[in-house]
């Protein structure tokens, strides 16, 4: 099962519009906890994206700068994928700051 991070925006239609969606493995949870992005990712359902963008950016900096954090990942997962995921989430939160977060 994967973790899904989604940004939705109300645009006056019958249903909210998904403006961003990405998923990642739950195997990254120890890394997310260590770099301080766990709450921003997993406990942000319903919040505006701008409320978590700073935390995500900080965690992204740590992941990119501290190679030793790779020890927290199972062999099947990569730091490159962790960085890609956080970069994409951060970019989306900045671009769509007023969008509402949905997590699954």
PDB file of N, CA and C in Angstrom:
ATOM      1  N   UNK A   1       0.853  -1.173   0.000  1.00  0.00           N
ATOM      2  CA  UNK A   1       0.000   0.000   0.000  1.00  0.00           C
ATOM      3  C   UNK A   1       0.897   1.234   0.000  1.00  0.00           C
ATOM      4  N   UNK A   2       0.501   2.263  -0.725  1.00  0.00           N
ATOM      5  CA  UNK A   2       1.310   3.471  -0.776  1.00  0.00           C
ATOM      6  C   UNK A   2       0.575   4.638  -0.112  1.00  0.00           C
ATOM      7  N   UNK A   3       1.355   5.639   0.223  1.00  0.00           N
ATOM      8  CA  UNK A   3       0.828   6.865   0.801  1.00  0.00           C
ATOM      9  C   UNK A   3       0.597   7.855  -0.344  1.00  0.00           C
ATOM     10  N   UNK A   4      -0.588   8.486  -0.368  1.00  0.00           N
ATOM     11  CA  UNK A   4      -0.933   9.440  -1.421  1.00  0.00           C
ATOM     12  C   UNK A   4      -1.093  10.824  -0.813  1.00  0.00           C
ATOM     13  N   UNK A   5      -0.395  11.795  -1.396  1.00  0.00           N
ATOM     14  CA  UNK A   5      -0.490  13.197  -1.013  1.00  0.00           C
ATOM     15  C   UNK A   5      -1.123  13.925  -2.188  1.00  0.00           C
ATOM     16  N   UNK A   6      -2.244  14.602  -1.931  1.00  0.00           N
ATOM     17  CA  UNK A   6      -3.024  15.239  -2.997  1.00  0.00           C
ATOM     18  C   UNK A   6      -3.379  16.660  -2.591  1.00  0.00           C
ATOM     19  N   UNK A   7      -3.390  17.557  -3.577  1.00  0.00           N
ATOM     20  CA  UNK A   7      -3.877  18.920  -3.375  1.00  0.00           C
ATOM     21  C   UNK A   7      -5.120  19.100  -4.224  1.00  0.00           C
ATOM     22  N   UNK A   8      -6.191  19.596  -3.602  1.00  0.00           N
ATOM     23  CA  UNK A   8      -7.451  19.812  -4.315  1.00  0.00           C
ATOM     24  C   UNK A   8      -7.887  21.257  -4.140  1.00  0.00           C
ATOM     25  N   UNK A   9      -8.598  21.718  -5.137  1.00  0.00           N
ATOM     26  CA  UNK A   9      -9.079  23.097  -5.110  1.00  0.00           C
ATOM     27  C   UNK A   9     -10.553  23.114  -5.505  1.00  0.00           C
ATOM     28  N   UNK A  10     -11.314  23.894  -4.776  1.00  0.00           N
ATOM     29  CA  UNK A  10     -12.725  24.103  -5.111  1.00  0.00           C
ATOM     30  C   UNK A  10     -12.766  25.128  -6.250  1.00  0.00           C
ATOM     31  N   UNK A  11     -13.361  24.756  -7.353  1.00  0.00           N
ATOM     32  CA  UNK A  11     -13.398  25.669  -8.485  1.00  0.00           C
ATOM     33  C   UNK A  11     -14.825  25.915  -8.976  1.00  0.00           C
ATOM     34  N   UNK A  12     -15.773  25.761  -8.103  1.00  0.00           N
ATOM     35  CA  UNK A  12     -17.154  26.058  -8.434  1.00  0.00           C
ATOM     36  C   UNK A  12     -17.892  24.955  -9.160  1.00  0.00           C
ATOM     37  N   UNK A  13     -17.238  23.856  -9.446  1.00  0.00           N
ATOM     38  CA  UNK A  13     -17.890  22.739 -10.116  1.00  0.00           C
ATOM     39  C   UNK A  13     -18.518  21.802  -9.113  1.00  0.00           C
ATOM     40  N   UNK A  14     -19.034  20.696  -9.605  1.00  0.00           N
ATOM     41  CA  UNK A  14     -19.693  19.743  -8.721  1.00  0.00           C
ATOM     42  C   UNK A  14     -18.731  19.020  -7.764  1.00  0.00           C
ATOM     43  N   UNK A  15     -17.465  18.980  -8.123  1.00  0.00           N
ATOM     44  CA  UNK A  15     -16.484  18.295  -7.269  1.00  0.00           C
ATOM     45  C   UNK A  15     -15.172  19.079  -7.261  1.00  0.00           C
ATOM     46  N   UNK A  16     -14.401  18.932  -6.209  1.00  0.00           N
ATOM     47  CA  UNK A  16     -13.090  19.597  -6.173  1.00  0.00           C
ATOM     48  C   UNK A  16     -12.192  19.075  -7.300  1.00  0.00           C
ATOM     49  N   UNK A  17     -11.262  19.922  -7.737  1.00  0.00           N
ATOM     50  CA  UNK A  17     -10.330  19.570  -8.802  1.00  0.00           C
ATOM     51  C   UNK A  17      -8.993  19.199  -8.166  1.00  0.00           C
ATOM     52  N   UNK A  18      -8.449  18.061  -8.548  1.00  0.00           N
ATOM     53  CA  UNK A  18      -7.137  17.643  -8.069  1.00  0.00           C
ATOM     54  C   UNK A  18      -6.093  18.406  -8.885  1.00  0.00           C
ATOM     55  N   UNK A  19      -5.275  19.226  -8.199  1.00  0.00           N
ATOM     56  CA  UNK A  19      -4.249  20.005  -8.891  1.00  0.00           C
ATOM     57  C   UNK A  19      -2.862  19.390  -8.730  1.00  0.00           C
ATOM     58  N   UNK A  20      -2.735  18.425  -7.824  1.00  0.00           N
ATOM     59  CA  UNK A  20      -1.475  17.707  -7.644  1.00  0.00           C
ATOM     60  C   UNK A  20      -1.764  16.397  -6.933  1.00  0.00           C
ATOM     61  N   UNK A  21      -1.027  15.362  -7.342  1.00  0.00           N
ATOM     62  CA  UNK A  21      -1.123  14.076  -6.652  1.00  0.00           C
ATOM     63  C   UNK A  21       0.173  13.316  -6.866  1.00  0.00           C
ATOM     64  N   UNK A  22       0.684  12.756  -5.800  1.00  0.00           N
ATOM     65  CA  UNK A  22       1.868  11.910  -5.877  1.00  0.00           C
ATOM     66  C   UNK A  22       1.774  10.879  -4.755  1.00  0.00           C
ATOM     67  N   UNK A  23       2.484   9.786  -4.930  1.00  0.00           N
ATOM     68  CA  UNK A  23       2.455   8.745  -3.906  1.00  0.00           C
ATOM     69  C   UNK A  23       3.868   8.257  -3.628  1.00  0.00           C
ATOM     70  N   UNK A  24       4.006   7.656  -2.466  1.00  0.00           N
ATOM     71  CA  UNK A  24       5.298   7.118  -2.057  1.00  0.00           C
ATOM     72  C   UNK A  24       5.080   5.926  -1.136  1.00  0.00           C
ATOM     73  N   UNK A  25       6.132   5.212  -0.898  1.00  0.00           N
ATOM     74  CA  UNK A  25       6.091   4.018  -0.056  1.00  0.00           C
ATOM     75  C   UNK A  25       6.041   4.380   1.427  1.00  0.00           C
ATOM     76  N   UNK A  26       5.293   3.620   2.213  1.00  0.00           N
ATOM     77  CA  UNK A  26       5.311   3.839   3.659  1.00  0.00           C
ATOM     78  C   UNK A  26       6.674   3.507   4.272  1.00  0.00           C
ATOM     79  N   UNK A  27       7.560   2.884   3.525  1.00  0.00           N
ATOM     80  CA  UNK A  27       8.906   2.589   4.010  1.00  0.00           C
ATOM     81  C   UNK A  27       9.738   3.834   4.274  1.00  0.00           C
ATOM     82  N   UNK A  28       9.276   4.980   3.773  1.00  0.00           N
ATOM     83  CA  UNK A  28       9.992   6.238   4.009  1.00  0.00           C
ATOM     84  C   UNK A  28       9.641   6.884   5.355  1.00  0.00           C
ATOM     85  N   UNK A  29       8.685   6.349   6.073  1.00  0.00           N
ATOM     86  CA  UNK A  29       8.236   6.963   7.334  1.00  0.00           C
ATOM     87  C   UNK A  29       9.386   7.246   8.307  1.00  0.00           C
ATOM     88  N   UNK A  30      10.329   6.326   8.553  1.00  0.00           N
ATOM     89  CA  UNK A  30      11.423   6.670   9.474  1.00  0.00           C
ATOM     90  C   UNK A  30      12.224   7.895   9.017  1.00  0.00           C
ATOM     91  N   UNK A  31      12.421   8.023   7.716  1.00  0.00           N
ATOM     92  CA  UNK A  31      13.130   9.187   7.178  1.00  0.00           C
ATOM     93  C   UNK A  31      12.303  10.448   7.375  1.00  0.00           C
ATOM     94  N   UNK A  32      11.012  10.375   7.061  1.00  0.00           N
ATOM     95  CA  UNK A  32      10.135  11.546   7.223  1.00  0.00           C
ATOM     96  C   UNK A  32      10.113  12.004   8.682  1.00  0.00           C
ATOM     97  N   UNK A  33      10.092  11.046   9.609  1.00  0.00           N
ATOM     98  CA  UNK A  33      10.109  11.413  11.032  1.00  0.00           C
ATOM     99  C   UNK A  33      11.421  12.095  11.407  1.00  0.00           C
ATOM    100  N   UNK A  34      12.518  11.562  10.934  1.00  0.00           N
ATOM    101  CA  UNK A  34      13.842  12.094  11.284  1.00  0.00           C
ATOM    102  C   UNK A  34      14.061  13.516  10.754  1.00  0.00           C
ATOM    103  N   UNK A  35      13.554  13.798   9.560  1.00  0.00           N
ATOM    104  CA  UNK A  35      13.793  15.129   8.963  1.00  0.00           C
ATOM    105  C   UNK A  35      12.658  16.112   9.250  1.00  0.00           C
ATOM    106  N   UNK A  36      11.676  15.692  10.021  1.00  0.00           N
ATOM    107  CA  UNK A  36      10.633  16.612  10.473  1.00  0.00           C
ATOM    108  C   UNK A  36       9.501  16.890   9.509  1.00  0.00           C
ATOM    109  N   UNK A  37       9.260  15.978   8.562  1.00  0.00           N
ATOM    110  CA  UNK A  37       8.157  16.214   7.620  1.00  0.00           C
ATOM    111  C   UNK A  37       6.980  15.260   7.815  1.00  0.00           C
ATOM    112  N   UNK A  38       7.080  14.354   8.761  1.00  0.00           N
ATOM    113  CA  UNK A  38       6.005  13.380   8.954  1.00  0.00           C
ATOM    114  C   UNK A  38       4.650  14.062   9.175  1.00  0.00           C
ATOM    115  N   UNK A  39       4.581  14.980  10.117  1.00  0.00           N
ATOM    116  CA  UNK A  39       3.303  15.649  10.395  1.00  0.00           C
ATOM    117  C   UNK A  39       2.813  16.428   9.189  1.00  0.00           C
ATOM    118  N   UNK A  40       3.719  17.095   8.484  1.00  0.00           N
ATOM    119  CA  UNK A  40       3.330  17.873   7.300  1.00  0.00           C
ATOM    120  C   UNK A  40       2.750  16.974   6.218  1.00  0.00           C
ATOM    121  N   UNK A  41       3.232  15.757   6.139  1.00  0.00           N
ATOM    122  CA  UNK A  41       2.717  14.827   5.128  1.00  0.00           C
ATOM    123  C   UNK A  41       1.492  14.057   5.622  1.00  0.00           C
ATOM    124  N   UNK A  42       1.600  13.428   6.782  1.00  0.00           N
ATOM    125  CA  UNK A  42       0.571  12.487   7.223  1.00  0.00           C
ATOM    126  C   UNK A  42      -0.540  13.086   8.078  1.00  0.00           C
ATOM    127  N   UNK A  43      -0.284  14.204   8.716  1.00  0.00           N
ATOM    128  CA  UNK A  43      -1.286  14.790   9.613  1.00  0.00           C
ATOM    129  C   UNK A  43      -1.745  16.165   9.139  1.00  0.00           C
ATOM    130  N   UNK A  44      -1.811  16.345   7.842  1.00  0.00           N
ATOM    131  CA  UNK A  44      -2.156  17.660   7.298  1.00  0.00           C
ATOM    132  C   UNK A  44      -3.468  17.660   6.526  1.00  0.00           C
ATOM    133  N   UNK A  45      -4.191  16.566   6.576  1.00  0.00           N
ATOM    134  CA  UNK A  45      -5.446  16.457   5.830  1.00  0.00           C
ATOM    135  C   UNK A  45      -6.365  17.637   6.150  1.00  0.00           C
ATOM    136  N   UNK A  46      -6.808  18.330   5.102  1.00  0.00           N
ATOM    137  CA  UNK A  46      -7.725  19.454   5.252  1.00  0.00           C
ATOM    138  C   UNK A  46      -7.056  20.808   5.388  1.00  0.00           C
ATOM    139  N   UNK A  47      -5.756  20.848   5.610  1.00  0.00           N
ATOM    140  CA  UNK A  47      -5.051  22.125   5.756  1.00  0.00           C
ATOM    141  C   UNK A  47      -4.721  22.716   4.385  1.00  0.00           C
ATOM    142  N   UNK A  48      -4.535  24.036   4.326  1.00  0.00           N
ATOM    143  CA  UNK A  48      -4.046  24.638   3.079  1.00  0.00           C
ATOM    144  C   UNK A  48      -2.587  24.240   2.849  1.00  0.00           C
ATOM    145  N   UNK A  49      -2.209  24.079   1.600  1.00  0.00           N
ATOM    146  CA  UNK A  49      -0.847  23.663   1.260  1.00  0.00           C
ATOM    147  C   UNK A  49       0.197  24.618   1.808  1.00  0.00           C
ATOM    148  N   UNK A  50      -0.104  25.904   1.842  1.00  0.00           N
ATOM    149  CA  UNK A  50       0.878  26.880   2.329  1.00  0.00           C
ATOM    150  C   UNK A  50       1.247  26.635   3.791  1.00  0.00           C
ATOM    151  N   UNK A  51       0.399  25.936   4.541  1.00  0.00           N
ATOM    152  CA  UNK A  51       0.678  25.664   5.948  1.00  0.00           C
ATOM    153  C   UNK A  51       1.795  24.640   6.145  1.00  0.00           C
ATOM    154  N   UNK A  52       2.092  23.848   5.130  1.00  0.00           N
ATOM    155  CA  UNK A  52       3.124  22.819   5.285  1.00  0.00           C
ATOM    156  C   UNK A  52       4.355  23.058   4.418  1.00  0.00           C
ATOM    157  N   UNK A  53       4.324  24.027   3.534  1.00  0.00           N
ATOM    158  CA  UNK A  53       5.429  24.190   2.582  1.00  0.00           C
ATOM    159  C   UNK A  53       6.765  24.464   3.264  1.00  0.00           C
ATOM    160  N   UNK A  54       6.778  25.215   4.333  1.00  0.00           N
ATOM    161  CA  UNK A  54       8.046  25.488   5.043  1.00  0.00           C
ATOM    162  C   UNK A  54       8.638  24.223   5.645  1.00  0.00           C
ATOM    163  N   UNK A  55       7.799  23.421   6.256  1.00  0.00           N
ATOM    164  CA  UNK A  55       8.283  22.168   6.852  1.00  0.00           C
ATOM    165  C   UNK A  55       8.833  21.232   5.782  1.00  0.00           C
ATOM    166  N   UNK A  56       8.134  21.153   4.674  1.00  0.00           N
ATOM    167  CA  UNK A  56       8.578  20.289   3.580  1.00  0.00           C
ATOM    168  C   UNK A  56       9.918  20.792   3.036  1.00  0.00           C
ATOM    169  N   UNK A  57      10.057  22.099   2.838  1.00  0.00           N
ATOM    170  CA  UNK A  57      11.311  22.667   2.328  1.00  0.00           C
ATOM    171  C   UNK A  57      12.470  22.388   3.279  1.00  0.00           C
ATOM    172  N   UNK A  58      12.235  22.520   4.577  1.00  0.00           N
ATOM    173  CA  UNK A  58      13.273  22.247   5.565  1.00  0.00           C
ATOM    174  C   UNK A  58      13.699  20.777   5.504  1.00  0.00           C
ATOM    175  N   UNK A  59      12.730  19.886   5.467  1.00  0.00           N
ATOM    176  CA  UNK A  59      13.031  18.458   5.377  1.00  0.00           C
ATOM    177  C   UNK A  59      13.764  18.114   4.098  1.00  0.00           C
ATOM    178  N   UNK A  60      13.386  18.736   3.012  1.00  0.00           N
ATOM    179  CA  UNK A  60      14.059  18.517   1.736  1.00  0.00           C
ATOM    180  C   UNK A  60      15.526  18.931   1.825  1.00  0.00           C
ATOM    181  N   UNK A  61      15.792  20.055   2.452  1.00  0.00           N
ATOM    182  CA  UNK A  61      17.181  20.487   2.642  1.00  0.00           C
ATOM    183  C   UNK A  61      17.968  19.447   3.434  1.00  0.00           C
ATOM    184  N   UNK A  62      17.384  18.934   4.490  1.00  0.00           N
ATOM    185  CA  UNK A  62      18.079  17.934   5.316  1.00  0.00           C
ATOM    186  C   UNK A  62      18.348  16.653   4.544  1.00  0.00           C
ATOM    187  N   UNK A  63      17.358  16.197   3.798  1.00  0.00           N
ATOM    188  CA  UNK A  63      17.531  14.964   3.027  1.00  0.00           C
ATOM    189  C   UNK A  63      18.648  15.146   1.995  1.00  0.00           C
ATOM    190  N   UNK A  64      18.699  16.313   1.370  1.00  0.00           N
ATOM    191  CA  UNK A  64      19.717  16.571   0.359  1.00  0.00           C
ATOM    192  C   UNK A  64      21.111  16.753   0.924  1.00  0.00           C
ATOM    193  N   UNK A  65      21.221  17.183   2.157  1.00  0.00           N
ATOM    194  CA  UNK A  65      22.526  17.503   2.752  1.00  0.00           C
ATOM    195  C   UNK A  65      23.101  16.417   3.638  1.00  0.00           C
ATOM    196  N   UNK A  66      22.281  15.542   4.168  1.00  0.00           N
ATOM    197  CA  UNK A  66      22.745  14.553   5.145  1.00  0.00           C
ATOM    198  C   UNK A  66      22.676  13.140   4.573  1.00  0.00           C
ATOM    199  N   UNK A  67      23.736  12.753   3.881  1.00  0.00           N
ATOM    200  CA  UNK A  67      23.771  11.444   3.232  1.00  0.00           C
ATOM    201  C   UNK A  67      23.586  10.293   4.224  1.00  0.00           C
ATOM    202  N   UNK A  68      23.999  10.476   5.468  1.00  0.00           N
ATOM    203  CA  UNK A  68      23.884   9.415   6.475  1.00  0.00           C
ATOM    204  C   UNK A  68      22.437   9.028   6.753  1.00  0.00           C
ATOM    205  N   UNK A  69      21.491   9.880   6.372  1.00  0.00           N
ATOM    206  CA  UNK A  69      20.079   9.556   6.593  1.00  0.00           C
ATOM    207  C   UNK A  69      19.636   8.329   5.789  1.00  0.00           C
ATOM    208  N   UNK A  70      20.400   7.984   4.775  1.00  0.00           N
ATOM    209  CA  UNK A  70      20.073   6.816   3.967  1.00  0.00           C
ATOM    210  C   UNK A  70      20.015   5.531   4.773  1.00  0.00           C
ATOM    211  N   UNK A  71      20.662   5.503   5.921  1.00  0.00           N
ATOM    212  CA  UNK A  71      20.643   4.311   6.775  1.00  0.00           C
ATOM    213  C   UNK A  71      19.249   4.011   7.304  1.00  0.00           C
ATOM    214  N   UNK A  72      18.352   4.994   7.259  1.00  0.00           N
ATOM    215  CA  UNK A  72      16.988   4.812   7.758  1.00  0.00           C
ATOM    216  C   UNK A  72      16.085   4.096   6.758  1.00  0.00           C
ATOM    217  N   UNK A  73      16.580   3.914   5.535  1.00  0.00           N
ATOM    218  CA  UNK A  73      15.747   3.325   4.476  1.00  0.00           C
ATOM    219  C   UNK A  73      16.027   1.852   4.281  1.00  0.00           C
ATOM    220  N   UNK A  74      14.989   1.086   3.983  1.00  0.00           N
ATOM    221  CA  UNK A  74      15.216  -0.308   3.607  1.00  0.00           C
ATOM    222  C   UNK A  74      15.977  -0.345   2.273  1.00  0.00           C
ATOM    223  N   UNK A  75      16.664  -1.424   1.984  1.00  0.00           N
ATOM    224  CA  UNK A  75      17.465  -1.512   0.758  1.00  0.00           C
ATOM    225  C   UNK A  75      16.667  -1.291  -0.536  1.00  0.00           C
ATOM    226  N   UNK A  76      15.381  -1.566  -0.492  1.00  0.00           N
ATOM    227  CA  UNK A  76      14.566  -1.440  -1.706  1.00  0.00           C
ATOM    228  C   UNK A  76      14.187   0.009  -2.032  1.00  0.00           C
ATOM    229  N   UNK A  77      14.472   0.959  -1.131  1.00  0.00           N
ATOM    230  CA  UNK A  77      14.107   2.356  -1.345  1.00  0.00           C
ATOM    231  C   UNK A  77      15.364   3.209  -1.527  1.00  0.00           C
ATOM    232  N   UNK A  78      15.197   4.349  -2.204  1.00  0.00           N
ATOM    233  CA  UNK A  78      16.358   5.187  -2.486  1.00  0.00           C
ATOM    234  C   UNK A  78      16.179   6.615  -1.986  1.00  0.00           C
ATOM    235  N   UNK A  79      17.300   7.234  -1.663  1.00  0.00           N
ATOM    236  CA  UNK A  79      17.280   8.651  -1.287  1.00  0.00           C
ATOM    237  C   UNK A  79      16.870   9.503  -2.484  1.00  0.00           C
ATOM    238  N   UNK A  80      17.240   9.080  -3.671  1.00  0.00           N
ATOM    239  CA  UNK A  80      16.846   9.816  -4.874  1.00  0.00           C
ATOM    240  C   UNK A  80      15.337   9.922  -4.987  1.00  0.00           C
ATOM    241  N   UNK A  81      14.633   8.854  -4.702  1.00  0.00           N
ATOM    242  CA  UNK A  81      13.169   8.871  -4.752  1.00  0.00           C
ATOM    243  C   UNK A  81      12.599   9.740  -3.631  1.00  0.00           C
ATOM    244  N   UNK A  82      13.214   9.690  -2.454  1.00  0.00           N
ATOM    245  CA  UNK A  82      12.766  10.541  -1.340  1.00  0.00           C
ATOM    246  C   UNK A  82      12.901  12.009  -1.719  1.00  0.00           C
ATOM    247  N   UNK A  83      14.028  12.359  -2.311  1.00  0.00           N
ATOM    248  CA  UNK A  83      14.258  13.744  -2.728  1.00  0.00           C
ATOM    249  C   UNK A  83      13.261  14.150  -3.806  1.00  0.00           C
ATOM    250  N   UNK A  84      13.057  13.296  -4.796  1.00  0.00           N
ATOM    251  CA  UNK A  84      12.104  13.594  -5.868  1.00  0.00           C
ATOM    252  C   UNK A  84      10.720  13.850  -5.306  1.00  0.00           C
ATOM    253  N   UNK A  85      10.273  12.976  -4.402  1.00  0.00           N
ATOM    254  CA  UNK A  85       8.949  13.116  -3.825  1.00  0.00           C
ATOM    255  C   UNK A  85       8.817  14.444  -3.068  1.00  0.00           C
ATOM    256  N   UNK A  86       9.777  14.736  -2.190  1.00  0.00           N
ATOM    257  CA  UNK A  86       9.702  15.981  -1.422  1.00  0.00           C
ATOM    258  C   UNK A  86       9.813  17.214  -2.311  1.00  0.00           C
ATOM    259  N   UNK A  87      10.644  17.155  -3.345  1.00  0.00           N
ATOM    260  CA  UNK A  87      10.738  18.287  -4.283  1.00  0.00           C
ATOM    261  C   UNK A  87       9.397  18.539  -4.960  1.00  0.00           C
ATOM    262  N   UNK A  88       8.762  17.465  -5.424  1.00  0.00           N
ATOM    263  CA  UNK A  88       7.472  17.608  -6.105  1.00  0.00           C
ATOM    264  C   UNK A  88       6.389  18.122  -5.167  1.00  0.00           C
ATOM    265  N   UNK A  89       6.344  17.591  -3.948  1.00  0.00           N
ATOM    266  CA  UNK A  89       5.349  18.050  -2.971  1.00  0.00           C
ATOM    267  C   UNK A  89       5.604  19.511  -2.612  1.00  0.00           C
ATOM    268  N   UNK A  90       6.855  19.865  -2.390  1.00  0.00           N
ATOM    269  CA  UNK A  90       7.188  21.247  -2.041  1.00  0.00           C
ATOM    270  C   UNK A  90       6.790  22.205  -3.161  1.00  0.00           C
ATOM    271  N   UNK A  91       7.155  21.884  -4.381  1.00  0.00           N
ATOM    272  CA  UNK A  91       6.814  22.726  -5.534  1.00  0.00           C
ATOM    273  C   UNK A  91       5.300  22.903  -5.642  1.00  0.00           C
ATOM    274  N   UNK A  92       4.573  21.822  -5.500  1.00  0.00           N
ATOM    275  CA  UNK A  92       3.111  21.882  -5.606  1.00  0.00           C
ATOM    276  C   UNK A  92       2.511  22.735  -4.489  1.00  0.00           C
ATOM    277  N   UNK A  93       3.049  22.608  -3.277  1.00  0.00           N
ATOM    278  CA  UNK A  93       2.521  23.391  -2.152  1.00  0.00           C
ATOM    279  C   UNK A  93       2.782  24.882  -2.341  1.00  0.00           C
ATOM    280  N   UNK A  94       3.909  25.231  -2.954  1.00  0.00           N
ATOM    281  CA  UNK A  94       4.212  26.639  -3.215  1.00  0.00           C
ATOM    282  C   UNK A  94       3.319  27.169  -4.333  1.00  0.00           C
ATOM    283  N   UNK A  95       3.199  26.421  -5.405  1.00  0.00           N
ATOM    284  CA  UNK A  95       2.393  26.861  -6.557  1.00  0.00           C
ATOM    285  C   UNK A  95       0.916  26.927  -6.205  1.00  0.00           C
ATOM    286  N   UNK A  96       0.436  25.953  -5.453  1.00  0.00           N
ATOM    287  CA  UNK A  96      -0.996  25.845  -5.130  1.00  0.00           C
ATOM    288  C   UNK A  96      -1.216  26.067  -3.634  1.00  0.00           C
ATOM    289  N   UNK A  97      -0.685  27.139  -3.107  1.00  0.00           N
ATOM    290  CA  UNK A  97      -0.719  27.413  -1.668  1.00  0.00           C
ATOM    291  C   UNK A  97      -2.090  27.410  -1.034  1.00  0.00           C
ATOM    292  N   UNK A  98      -3.114  27.785  -1.789  1.00  0.00           N
ATOM    293  CA  UNK A  98      -4.465  27.828  -1.216  1.00  0.00           C
ATOM    294  C   UNK A  98      -5.227  26.513  -1.388  1.00  0.00           C
ATOM    295  N   UNK A  99      -4.635  25.562  -2.100  1.00  0.00           N
ATOM    296  CA  UNK A  99      -5.296  24.261  -2.277  1.00  0.00           C
ATOM    297  C   UNK A  99      -5.345  23.525  -0.943  1.00  0.00           C
ATOM    298  N   UNK A 100      -6.316  22.657  -0.805  1.00  0.00           N
ATOM    299  CA  UNK A 100      -6.509  21.869   0.418  1.00  0.00           C
ATOM    300  C   UNK A 100      -5.804  20.526   0.276  1.00  0.00           C
ATOM    301  N   UNK A 101      -5.156  20.080   1.331  1.00  0.00           N
ATOM    302  CA  UNK A 101      -4.433  18.821   1.325  1.00  0.00           C
ATOM    303  C   UNK A 101      -5.390  17.666   1.625  1.00  0.00           C
ATOM    304  N   UNK A 102      -5.222  16.584   0.874  1.00  0.00           N
ATOM    305  CA  UNK A 102      -5.908  15.326   1.147  1.00  0.00           C
ATOM    306  C   UNK A 102      -4.829  14.247   1.207  1.00  0.00           C
ATOM    307  N   UNK A 103      -4.882  13.400   2.193  1.00  0.00           N
ATOM    308  CA  UNK A 103      -3.930  12.305   2.308  1.00  0.00           C
ATOM    309  C   UNK A 103      -4.683  10.979   2.383  1.00  0.00           C
ATOM    310  N   UNK A 104      -4.074   9.981   1.843  1.00  0.00           N
ATOM    311  CA  UNK A 104      -4.678   8.642   1.843  1.00  0.00           C
ATOM    312  C   UNK A 104      -3.589   7.619   2.040  1.00  0.00           C
TER     313      UNK A 104
END
